[in-house]
PDB file of C-alpha atoms in Angstrom:
ATOM      1  CA  MET A1000     -67.885  -7.822 -92.410  1.00 55.00           C
ATOM      2  CA  SER A1001     -68.135  -5.384 -95.279  1.00 67.00           C
ATOM      3  CA  ILE A1002     -70.638  -5.236 -98.128  1.00 66.00           C
ATOM      4  CA  LYS A1003     -67.788  -6.071-100.513  1.00 74.00           C
ATOM      5  CA  SER A1004     -66.933  -9.189 -98.502  1.00 72.00           C
ATOM      6  CA  LEU A1005     -70.574 -10.298 -98.476  1.00 63.00           C
ATOM      7  CA  LYS A1006     -70.816  -9.770-102.227  1.00 70.00           C
ATOM      8  CA  GLU A1007     -67.574 -11.642-102.972  1.00 76.00           C
ATOM      9  CA  LYS A1008     -68.688 -14.619-100.887  1.00 75.00           C
ATOM     10  CA  ASN A1009     -72.217 -14.501-102.352  1.00 70.00           C
ATOM     11  CA  GLN A1010     -73.644 -14.185 -98.829  1.00 65.00           C
ATOM     12  CA  TYR A1011     -76.384 -11.631 -99.054  1.00 60.00           C
ATOM     13  CA  PRO A1012     -78.012 -10.667 -95.747  1.00 60.00           C
ATOM     14  CA  ILE A1013     -81.709 -11.058 -95.105  1.00 60.00           C
ATOM     15  CA  ILE A1014     -83.218  -7.704 -94.258  1.00 59.00           C
ATOM     16  CA  PHE A1015     -86.140  -7.806 -91.848  1.00 58.00           C
ATOM     17  CA  ILE A1016     -88.172  -4.634 -92.248  1.00 58.00           C
ATOM     18  CA  GLY A1017     -90.877  -5.540 -89.779  1.00 59.00           C
ATOM     19  CA  SER A1018     -94.106  -7.452 -90.018  1.00 55.00           C
ATOM     20  CA  GLY A1019     -96.175  -4.257 -90.096  1.00 59.00           C
ATOM     21  CA  MET A1020     -94.690  -3.281 -93.435  1.00 61.00           C
ATOM     22  CA  SER A1021     -95.046  -6.732 -94.967  1.00 59.00           C
ATOM     23  CA  LYS A1022     -98.583  -7.287 -93.609  1.00 61.00           C
ATOM     24  CA  ARG A1023     -99.631  -3.962 -95.094  1.00 64.00           C
ATOM     25  CA  TYR A1024     -98.200  -4.475 -98.570  1.00 65.00           C
ATOM     26  CA  ILE A1025     -97.817  -8.230 -99.167  1.00 68.00           C
ATOM     27  CA  GLU A1026    -100.894 -10.446 -99.147  1.00 71.00           C
ATOM     28  CA  ASN A1027    -100.844 -13.553 -96.905  1.00 72.00           C
ATOM     29  CA  PHE A1028     -97.477 -12.690 -95.375  1.00 74.00           C
ATOM     30  CA  PRO A1029     -96.826 -13.899 -91.800  1.00 76.00           C
ATOM     31  CA  ASP A1030     -96.566 -11.593 -88.819  1.00 79.00           C
ATOM     32  CA  TRP A1031     -93.499 -11.762 -86.568  1.00 83.00           C
ATOM     33  CA  LEU A1032     -94.971 -14.346 -84.203  1.00 88.00           C
ATOM     34  CA  SER A1033     -96.102 -16.616 -87.055  1.00 87.00           C
ATOM     35  CA  LEU A1034     -92.681 -16.371 -88.661  1.00 87.00           C
ATOM     36  CA  LEU A1035     -90.953 -17.302 -85.398  1.00 91.00           C
ATOM     37  CA  GLU A1036     -93.316 -20.242 -84.913  1.00 93.00           C
ATOM     38  CA  GLU A1037     -92.690 -21.460 -88.477  1.00 90.00           C
ATOM     39  CA  TYR A1038     -88.940 -21.574 -87.935  1.00 90.00           C
ATOM     40  CA  TRP A1039     -89.294 -23.036 -84.432  1.00 92.00           C
ATOM     41  CA  ILE A1040     -91.215 -25.951 -85.966  1.00 91.00           C
ATOM     42  CA  LYS A1041     -88.551 -26.382 -88.671  1.00 88.00           C
ATOM     43  CA  LEU A1042     -86.037 -27.005 -85.880  1.00 87.00           C
ATOM     44  CA  ASP A1043     -88.101 -30.071 -84.891  1.00 75.00           C
ATOM     45  CA  ASN A1044     -88.226 -28.989 -81.268  1.00 74.00           C
ATOM     46  CA  THR A1045     -89.855 -31.198 -78.690  1.00 86.00           C
ATOM     47  CA  THR A1046     -90.863 -28.080 -76.753  1.00 89.00           C
ATOM     48  CA  ASN A1047     -94.106 -26.420 -77.818  1.00 93.00           C
ATOM     49  CA  PHE A1048     -93.396 -22.957 -79.216  1.00 94.00           C
ATOM     50  CA  TYR A1049     -96.051 -21.224 -77.117  1.00 94.00           C
ATOM     51  CA  SER A1050     -94.907 -23.013 -73.947  1.00 94.00           C
ATOM     52  CA  TYR A1051     -91.402 -21.740 -74.659  1.00 95.00           C
ATOM     53  CA  LEU A1052     -92.699 -18.191 -75.189  1.00 95.00           C
ATOM     54  CA  SER A1053     -94.760 -18.358 -72.000  1.00 96.00           C
ATOM     55  CA  ALA A1054     -91.752 -19.421 -69.898  1.00 96.00           C
ATOM     56  CA  LEU A1055     -89.604 -16.769 -71.547  1.00 96.00           C
ATOM     57  CA  ARG A1056     -92.280 -14.138 -70.931  1.00 96.00           C
ATOM     58  CA  LYS A1057     -92.343 -14.979 -67.209  1.00 96.00           C
ATOM     59  CA  GLN A1058     -88.540 -14.596 -67.011  1.00 95.00           C
ATOM     60  CA  VAL A1059     -88.617 -11.261 -68.829  1.00 96.00           C
ATOM     61  CA  ALA A1060     -91.534  -9.940 -66.772  1.00 95.00           C
ATOM     62  CA  LEU A1061     -89.651 -10.757 -63.550  1.00 95.00           C
ATOM     63  CA  SER A1062     -86.453  -9.088 -64.710  1.00 95.00           C
ATOM     64  CA  LYS A1063     -88.146  -6.036 -66.290  1.00 92.00           C
ATOM     65  CA  LYS A1064     -90.799  -5.138 -63.717  1.00 91.00           C
ATOM     66  CA  ASP A1065     -91.319  -1.620 -65.092  1.00 94.00           C
ATOM     67  CA  ALA A1066     -91.683  -2.721 -68.728  1.00 92.00           C
ATOM     68  CA  SER A1067     -94.992  -2.383 -70.544  1.00 94.00           C
ATOM     69  CA  ASN A1068     -96.665  -5.401 -72.180  1.00 92.00           C
ATOM     70  CA  GLU A1069     -95.529  -4.091 -75.560  1.00 92.00           C
ATOM     71  CA  GLU A1070     -91.914  -3.891 -74.374  1.00 95.00           C
ATOM     72  CA  ILE A1071     -92.097  -7.354 -72.823  1.00 94.00           C
ATOM     73  CA  ASN A1072     -93.554  -8.817 -76.026  1.00 93.00           C
ATOM     74  CA  PHE A1073     -90.786  -7.202 -78.055  1.00 92.00           C
ATOM     75  CA  ILE A1074     -88.067  -8.569 -75.751  1.00 94.00           C
ATOM     76  CA  VAL A1075     -89.619 -12.050 -75.728  1.00 95.00           C
ATOM     77  CA  ASN A1076     -89.892 -12.142 -79.521  1.00 93.00           C
ATOM     78  CA  ALA A1077     -86.338 -10.846 -79.937  1.00 93.00           C
ATOM     79  CA  GLN A1078     -84.968 -13.442 -77.502  1.00 95.00           C
ATOM     80  CA  ALA A1079     -86.959 -16.218 -79.197  1.00 94.00           C
ATOM     81  CA  ALA A1080     -85.587 -15.107 -82.577  1.00 93.00           C
ATOM     82  CA  ALA A1081     -82.046 -15.145 -81.165  1.00 93.00           C
ATOM     83  CA  GLU A1082     -82.564 -18.673 -79.803  1.00 93.00           C
ATOM     84  CA  ILE A1083     -83.926 -19.871 -83.153  1.00 92.00           C
ATOM     85  CA  GLN A1084     -80.949 -18.325 -84.965  1.00 91.00           C
ATOM     86  CA  LYS A1085     -78.519 -19.928 -82.498  1.00 91.00           C
ATOM     87  CA  ARG A1086     -80.064 -23.361 -83.034  1.00 89.00           C
ATOM     88  CA  PHE A1087     -80.044 -22.979 -86.818  1.00 85.00           C
ATOM     89  CA  ASP A1088     -76.400 -21.855 -86.702  1.00 87.00           C
ATOM     90  CA  GLU A1089     -75.488 -24.864 -84.533  1.00 87.00           C
ATOM     91  CA  SER A1090     -77.203 -27.268 -86.901  1.00 82.00           C
ATOM     92  CA  TYR A1091     -75.138 -26.001 -89.847  1.00 76.00           C
ATOM     93  CA  ASN A1092     -71.749 -25.890 -88.131  1.00 70.00           C
TER      94      ASN A1092
END
C-alpha cells in the first residue's frame, strides 16, 4: 500500500516511536506494557492480561533458550501486540 493510497482512502497509519520517547517527552503517557494492557482490556477478554503474558513468556523462553531477559520481554510484548491487533481486526471484519 502506498502513501498516496493511504491518503486517498483517509487511512493514516499510527506510528509507534517507542515508549521511551513518549515517556521522556509526554507527561503521563503509558509505557509499552501499560498500552498493551489497556487494549487487552478493551477487547473484553476473559483471560487476565498478565496470565496471558506469563504463559507466552514460558513458551518464548523454551523456544529461545539463548535469549536474554530483555530479548524475551521484547518478543513477548511484540507477540502480545500482534495478538491484540489480530483480535481487533477480527472484531471489525
